[in-house]
Amino acid sequence: MADLTELSDADLDALLSIRHFERQILELFDRGEISGTTHTCLGQEYIPVALSPFLGPDDLVLSNHRGHGHYLARFDDAAGLLAEIMGRRGAVCGGRGGSQHIHRPGFLSSGVQGQLMPVAVGAALDMKATGSAGMAVVFIGDGTWGEGVVYEALNLAQLWQVPLLIVVENNGIAQSTPFEAHLAGSIEGRAEGFGCRHIKVTSLDVNVIRRLLAAPVAQVRAECRPLVVEFETHRIGPHSKGDDSRDEAAKQAAAAHDWYRLYQATFPEQFQRLDAVRHRHMADTVAEVSGRPLIGVHDA
Amino acid sequence: MPSCPSERAVANLNRALATLLDEDEDVYVLGEDIVDPYGGAFKATRGLSDAYRERVLSTPISEGALAGVAGGLALRGRKPVIEVMFSDFVTLCFDQILNFASKSVTMYGSRIPMRMVVRCPSGGNRGYGPTHSQSLQKHFLGIPNLAVFELSPFHDNTTVFRRMLELGHPCMFFEDKVLYTRRMFGGEEGDSLFESGFVDAEENFAWAGLGGPEVDHLVIAPGGLSDRVLRAMRAAFIDEEATTRLVVPSQLYPLDIEPLVPLLTATGQVWIAEDCVAGGTWGADLAHQIHSRLWTSLSGPVRLLHPECKVIPASSHLERQLLLQADDIRDVLTGVAGV
């Protein structure tokens, strides 16, 4: 694994913000202060952070069940998302959507696998037709490739040449089922089958990823050329909460790719300085949001 | 332009789609094999792609993506009308309709208008067999932010489509495939025997009757059945002097029955007829509403007419036996058949 390069304080802070948000969420579940379900993106935070400078106000991000990082990389709104998950005042979606169903201009997530792929094609079709500068960016996982509608949508995207960026977070595991047990062939082969460009990213380094993707992502927008970017990544936490059935060796192997530990070892001074502050800020946010009143049944 | 009585229902529908495309640049029409020269399996979209090439799009055989693309367009403020070639295939769109398009209207806390119409050519009596003949309206009832409409010979489709696209949430539009070939009300032989009009100011409930204000029977039916009910009414009147009024709602669900109260209480027997097979039907839900509102003032319980819960056979004689026919309805109106 190549050494990580030094990040700007802003980028490192964005990464740490997502990490501490997700940790707080799991702790709140452990303490019984939130219920229902959630899916944290521990280990995958660098993907939306790396992509964030490519996104403009006209773009639409379509996210999934594991979407906290996608949201927080686009909007500096940990309190609004936390309030949504906790059902408390100031929630992004009035407590109706919860962890998996978030919407505000430029962002929408939903909890059904593959569902937003054709929705993204429809949105991108409209962007192309209206001459908008925008593109649609849909986040899916490796497990999502089990859904038939993914292929219907990929076919249409390529056929109609719409500005669609498909970001695949291939963390090698679909809930509990390893990649080898759920996907025949490869994601690259599947994209190629539709004549769709595919780029595989193995780096965890935000700077490296941006250099690699700047030109092809710009082409998605400028030339209305769909693109599949597959990140080989690692989920270092559970699928949901407390449901990680992998053996210790598999968990250790995933943890060995944790940008958090690797960056800490490479740039300890910058890391300690920002990590401590972000940790404290997130704890303060949790305390503040936890003190808000619950959303009433008739509140808008 | 008001509907012309001699116009066939499919031509009226085609004209409605053309009018919408012409008057509103946000309207899209999408579906399988809908562009010219083919113009759709039932020709409802004939001529549209030649006139509005950019907004009339044929899709691959991908019903899930078709409904999903419509959802994406609606999310961006467009007004897609999609055609599901045979409504039997709308099961392949169900996730997008139930879990995305309708839910998105209120799932995200503040209201997101999702203006889209899912057109569903449906119904049997054409010998198309078990997977090309169903009437699946009942599967779309009771879904938040989803309304169900049906093509009717009494309702001009331009008005109906404008109404559906103004609601701000998705609508299902069921279209009986036999009705396509029939003329709008007033254009078929025998229509002139009936008095007719609308019950309510919104013109959702059309009515047609034989035999004055006090009638023996009131039949409530979706548009697809109206031709069979009208024939039954004529026969029952000629044979037995049984008097019947037919009420056809354009919007089937949700349905406010308040405008119907005077008619429901001024009739001998209320019937609800439909093409969905028995079990969890639109008629059962509507009958419950009527019973709850009017139990003490009805002359008797509302009775349901629908096919048995069976797979629709391909052979024409077997299909005819299962599905409601004009003769079946005539028999209950004249008291020949027990129900």
PDB file of N, CA and C in Angstrom, chain B residues 216-267:
ATOM      1  N   ASP B 216     -84.922   1.019  -9.680  1.00  0.00           N
ATOM      2  CA  ASP B 216     -84.811  -0.260  -8.966  1.00  0.00           C
ATOM      3  C   ASP B 216     -83.370  -0.544  -8.560  1.00  0.00           C
ATOM      4  N   HIS B 217     -82.447  -0.176  -9.458  1.00  0.00           N
ATOM      5  CA  HIS B 217     -81.047  -0.557  -9.256  1.00  0.00           C
ATOM      6  C   HIS B 217     -80.110   0.634  -9.483  1.00  0.00           C
ATOM      7  N   LEU B 218     -79.062   0.675  -8.683  1.00  0.00           N
ATOM      8  CA  LEU B 218     -77.952   1.600  -8.946  1.00  0.00           C
ATOM      9  C   LEU B 218     -76.704   0.747  -9.093  1.00  0.00           C
ATOM     10  N   VAL B 219     -76.020   0.879 -10.230  1.00  0.00           N
ATOM     11  CA  VAL B 219     -74.777   0.125 -10.450  1.00  0.00           C
ATOM     12  C   VAL B 219     -73.618   1.115 -10.485  1.00  0.00           C
ATOM     13  N   ILE B 220     -72.658   0.903  -9.603  1.00  0.00           N
ATOM     14  CA  ILE B 220     -71.433   1.706  -9.639  1.00  0.00           C
ATOM     15  C   ILE B 220     -70.368   0.843 -10.298  1.00  0.00           C
ATOM     16  N   ALA B 221     -69.720   1.366 -11.323  1.00  0.00           N
ATOM     17  CA  ALA B 221     -68.732   0.563 -12.044  1.00  0.00           C
ATOM     18  C   ALA B 221     -67.643   1.464 -12.605  1.00  0.00           C
ATOM     19  N   PRO B 222     -66.405   0.962 -12.710  1.00  0.00           N
ATOM     20  CA  PRO B 222     -65.354   1.702 -13.402  1.00  0.00           C
ATOM     21  C   PRO B 222     -65.666   1.782 -14.901  1.00  0.00           C
ATOM     22  N   GLY B 223     -65.005   2.719 -15.569  1.00  0.00           N
ATOM     23  CA  GLY B 223     -65.287   2.965 -16.982  1.00  0.00           C
ATOM     24  C   GLY B 223     -65.197   1.748 -17.871  1.00  0.00           C
ATOM     25  N   GLY B 224     -64.309   0.840 -17.570  1.00  0.00           N
ATOM     26  CA  GLY B 224     -64.101  -0.329 -18.421  1.00  0.00           C
ATOM     27  C   GLY B 224     -65.318  -1.221 -18.515  1.00  0.00           C
ATOM     28  N   LEU B 225     -66.168  -1.164 -17.492  1.00  0.00           N
ATOM     29  CA  LEU B 225     -67.357  -2.014 -17.485  1.00  0.00           C
ATOM     30  C   LEU B 225     -68.587  -1.304 -18.018  1.00  0.00           C
ATOM     31  N   SER B 226     -68.485   0.009 -18.276  1.00  0.00           N
ATOM     32  CA  SER B 226     -69.706   0.775 -18.523  1.00  0.00           C
ATOM     33  C   SER B 226     -70.448   0.278 -19.754  1.00  0.00           C
ATOM     34  N   ASP B 227     -69.743  -0.115 -20.778  1.00  0.00           N
ATOM     35  CA  ASP B 227     -70.399  -0.600 -21.986  1.00  0.00           C
ATOM     36  C   ASP B 227     -71.230  -1.856 -21.700  1.00  0.00           C
ATOM     37  N   ARG B 228     -70.677  -2.780 -20.923  1.00  0.00           N
ATOM     38  CA  ARG B 228     -71.405  -4.002 -20.580  1.00  0.00           C
ATOM     39  C   ARG B 228     -72.598  -3.690 -19.673  1.00  0.00           C
ATOM     40  N   VAL B 229     -72.411  -2.749 -18.744  1.00  0.00           N
ATOM     41  CA  VAL B 229     -73.523  -2.407 -17.842  1.00  0.00           C
ATOM     42  C   VAL B 229     -74.645  -1.728 -18.626  1.00  0.00           C
ATOM     43  N   LEU B 230     -74.300  -0.830 -19.538  1.00  0.00           N
ATOM     44  CA  LEU B 230     -75.335  -0.138 -20.313  1.00  0.00           C
ATOM     45  C   LEU B 230     -76.148  -1.126 -21.145  1.00  0.00           C
ATOM     46  N   ARG B 231     -75.476  -2.104 -21.730  1.00  0.00           N
ATOM     47  CA  ARG B 231     -76.207  -3.105 -22.510  1.00  0.00           C
ATOM     48  C   ARG B 231     -77.134  -3.918 -21.612  1.00  0.00           C
ATOM     49  N   ALA B 232     -76.636  -4.240 -20.408  1.00  0.00           N
ATOM     50  CA  ALA B 232     -77.456  -4.990 -19.452  1.00  0.00           C
ATOM     51  C   ALA B 232     -78.671  -4.170 -19.025  1.00  0.00           C
ATOM     52  N   MET B 233     -78.452  -2.875 -18.824  1.00  0.00           N
ATOM     53  CA  MET B 233     -79.552  -1.998 -18.396  1.00  0.00           C
ATOM     54  C   MET B 233     -80.650  -1.937 -19.456  1.00  0.00           C
ATOM     55  N   ARG B 234     -80.232  -1.823 -20.717  1.00  0.00           N
ATOM     56  CA  ARG B 234     -81.216  -1.783 -21.814  1.00  0.00           C
ATOM     57  C   ARG B 234     -82.019  -3.068 -21.852  1.00  0.00           C
ATOM     58  N   ALA B 235     -81.303  -4.188 -21.761  1.00  0.00           N
ATOM     59  CA  ALA B 235     -81.981  -5.482 -21.847  1.00  0.00           C
ATOM     60  C   ALA B 235     -82.923  -5.682 -20.663  1.00  0.00           C
ATOM     61  N   ALA B 236     -82.474  -5.287 -19.466  1.00  0.00           N
ATOM     62  CA  ALA B 236     -83.304  -5.479 -18.266  1.00  0.00           C
ATOM     63  C   ALA B 236     -84.562  -4.622 -18.342  1.00  0.00           C
ATOM     64  N   PHE B 237     -84.420  -3.441 -18.948  1.00  0.00           N
ATOM     65  CA  PHE B 237     -85.578  -2.549 -19.079  1.00  0.00           C
ATOM     66  C   PHE B 237     -86.563  -3.101 -20.103  1.00  0.00           C
ATOM     67  N   ILE B 238     -86.028  -3.558 -21.228  1.00  0.00           N
ATOM     68  CA  ILE B 238     -86.893  -4.070 -22.304  1.00  0.00           C
ATOM     69  C   ILE B 238     -87.568  -5.376 -21.871  1.00  0.00           C
ATOM     70  N   ASP B 239     -86.779  -6.251 -21.231  1.00  0.00           N
ATOM     71  CA  ASP B 239     -87.309  -7.569 -20.856  1.00  0.00           C
ATOM     72  C   ASP B 239     -88.266  -7.492 -19.660  1.00  0.00           C
ATOM     73  N   GLU B 240     -87.871  -6.761 -18.620  1.00  0.00           N
ATOM     74  CA  GLU B 240     -88.595  -6.834 -17.345  1.00  0.00           C
ATOM     75  C   GLU B 240     -89.013  -5.468 -16.809  1.00  0.00           C
ATOM     76  N   GLU B 241     -88.769  -4.415 -17.587  1.00  0.00           N
ATOM     77  CA  GLU B 241     -89.034  -3.051 -17.146  1.00  0.00           C
ATOM     78  C   GLU B 241     -88.304  -2.704 -15.848  1.00  0.00           C
ATOM     79  N   ALA B 242     -87.177  -3.362 -15.635  1.00  0.00           N
ATOM     80  CA  ALA B 242     -86.334  -3.026 -14.476  1.00  0.00           C
ATOM     81  C   ALA B 242     -85.615  -1.718 -14.782  1.00  0.00           C
ATOM     82  N   THR B 243     -85.646  -0.764 -13.832  1.00  0.00           N
ATOM     83  CA  THR B 243     -85.011   0.540 -14.073  1.00  0.00           C
ATOM     84  C   THR B 243     -83.687   0.613 -13.309  1.00  0.00           C
ATOM     85  N   THR B 244     -82.690   1.154 -13.990  1.00  0.00           N
ATOM     86  CA  THR B 244     -81.332   1.135 -13.438  1.00  0.00           C
ATOM     87  C   THR B 244     -80.615   2.442 -13.738  1.00  0.00           C
ATOM     88  N   ARG B 245     -79.824   2.877 -12.780  1.00  0.00           N
ATOM     89  CA  ARG B 245     -78.930   4.006 -13.019  1.00  0.00           C
ATOM     90  C   ARG B 245     -77.493   3.513 -12.870  1.00  0.00           C
ATOM     91  N   LEU B 246     -76.644   3.922 -13.795  1.00  0.00           N
ATOM     92  CA  LEU B 246     -75.214   3.585 -13.743  1.00  0.00           C
ATOM     93  C   LEU B 246     -74.446   4.817 -13.284  1.00  0.00           C
ATOM     94  N   VAL B 247     -73.494   4.618 -12.360  1.00  0.00           N
ATOM     95  CA  VAL B 247     -72.588   5.700 -11.959  1.00  0.00           C
ATOM     96  C   VAL B 247     -71.159   5.247 -12.242  1.00  0.00           C
ATOM     97  N   VAL B 248     -70.409   6.075 -12.958  1.00  0.00           N
ATOM     98  CA  VAL B 248     -69.028   5.748 -13.318  1.00  0.00           C
ATOM     99  C   VAL B 248     -68.093   6.841 -12.806  1.00  0.00           C
ATOM    100  N   PRO B 249     -67.272   6.532 -11.794  1.00  0.00           N
ATOM    101  CA  PRO B 249     -66.293   7.524 -11.339  1.00  0.00           C
ATOM    102  C   PRO B 249     -65.050   7.498 -12.235  1.00  0.00           C
ATOM    103  N   SER B 250     -64.508   8.669 -12.491  1.00  0.00           N
ATOM    104  CA  SER B 250     -63.230   8.728 -13.211  1.00  0.00           C
ATOM    105  C   SER B 250     -62.097   8.381 -12.253  1.00  0.00           C
ATOM    106  N   GLN B 251     -62.089   9.042 -11.103  1.00  0.00           N
ATOM    107  CA  GLN B 251     -61.129   8.677 -10.058  1.00  0.00           C
ATOM    108  C   GLN B 251     -61.767   7.609  -9.189  1.00  0.00           C
ATOM    109  N   LEU B 252     -61.115   6.438  -9.142  1.00  0.00           N
ATOM    110  CA  LEU B 252     -61.661   5.318  -8.369  1.00  0.00           C
ATOM    111  C   LEU B 252     -61.230   5.363  -6.912  1.00  0.00           C
ATOM    112  N   TYR B 253     -60.015   5.869  -6.704  1.00  0.00           N
ATOM    113  CA  TYR B 253     -59.467   5.816  -5.346  1.00  0.00           C
ATOM    114  C   TYR B 253     -58.436   6.913  -5.170  1.00  0.00           C
ATOM    115  N   PRO B 254     -58.396   7.610  -4.039  1.00  0.00           N
ATOM    116  CA  PRO B 254     -59.428   7.546  -3.011  1.00  0.00           C
ATOM    117  C   PRO B 254     -60.721   8.163  -3.512  1.00  0.00           C
ATOM    118  N   LEU B 255     -61.834   7.759  -2.900  1.00  0.00           N
ATOM    119  CA  LEU B 255     -63.145   8.160  -3.401  1.00  0.00           C
ATOM    120  C   LEU B 255     -63.991   8.719  -2.264  1.00  0.00           C
ATOM    121  N   ASP B 256     -64.441   9.954  -2.436  1.00  0.00           N
ATOM    122  CA  ASP B 256     -65.363  10.566  -1.474  1.00  0.00           C
ATOM    123  C   ASP B 256     -66.786  10.302  -1.960  1.00  0.00           C
ATOM    124  N   ILE B 257     -67.541   9.518  -1.223  1.00  0.00           N
ATOM    125  CA  ILE B 257     -68.872   9.094  -1.710  1.00  0.00           C
ATOM    126  C   ILE B 257     -69.965  10.116  -1.412  1.00  0.00           C
ATOM    127  N   GLU B 258     -69.606  11.207  -0.750  1.00  0.00           N
ATOM    128  CA  GLU B 258     -70.635  12.161  -0.326  1.00  0.00           C
ATOM    129  C   GLU B 258     -71.555  12.600  -1.472  1.00  0.00           C
ATOM    130  N   PRO B 259     -71.006  12.929  -2.661  1.00  0.00           N
ATOM    131  CA  PRO B 259     -71.914  13.349  -3.750  1.00  0.00           C
ATOM    132  C   PRO B 259     -72.920  12.275  -4.157  1.00  0.00           C
ATOM    133  N   LEU B 260     -72.632  11.018  -3.820  1.00  0.00           N
ATOM    134  CA  LEU B 260     -73.524   9.925  -4.244  1.00  0.00           C
ATOM    135  C   LEU B 260     -74.647   9.650  -3.255  1.00  0.00           C
ATOM    136  N   VAL B 261     -74.597  10.269  -2.083  1.00  0.00           N
ATOM    137  CA  VAL B 261     -75.545   9.912  -1.024  1.00  0.00           C
ATOM    138  C   VAL B 261     -77.004   9.998  -1.475  1.00  0.00           C
ATOM    139  N   PRO B 262     -77.433  11.090  -2.134  1.00  0.00           N
ATOM    140  CA  PRO B 262     -78.841  11.134  -2.560  1.00  0.00           C
ATOM    141  C   PRO B 262     -79.213   9.980  -3.500  1.00  0.00           C
ATOM    142  N   LEU B 263     -78.317   9.632  -4.401  1.00  0.00           N
ATOM    143  CA  LEU B 263     -78.608   8.532  -5.335  1.00  0.00           C
ATOM    144  C   LEU B 263     -78.643   7.191  -4.605  1.00  0.00           C
ATOM    145  N   LEU B 264     -77.727   6.999  -3.676  1.00  0.00           N
ATOM    146  CA  LEU B 264     -77.628   5.711  -2.974  1.00  0.00           C
ATOM    147  C   LEU B 264     -78.870   5.431  -2.146  1.00  0.00           C
ATOM    148  N   THR B 265     -79.474   6.504  -1.614  1.00  0.00           N
ATOM    149  CA  THR B 265     -80.633   6.296  -0.746  1.00  0.00           C
ATOM    150  C   THR B 265     -81.942   6.278  -1.537  1.00  0.00           C
ATOM    151  N   ALA B 266     -81.887   6.659  -2.819  1.00  0.00           N
ATOM    152  CA  ALA B 266     -83.116   6.697  -3.632  1.00  0.00           C
ATOM    153  C   ALA B 266     -83.156   5.544  -4.610  1.00  0.00           C
ATOM    154  N   THR B 267     -82.687   4.389  -4.166  1.00  0.00           N
ATOM    155  CA  THR B 267     -82.621   3.261  -5.083  1.00  0.00           C
ATOM    156  C   THR B 267     -82.971   1.979  -4.349  1.00  0.00           C
TER     157      THR B 267
END
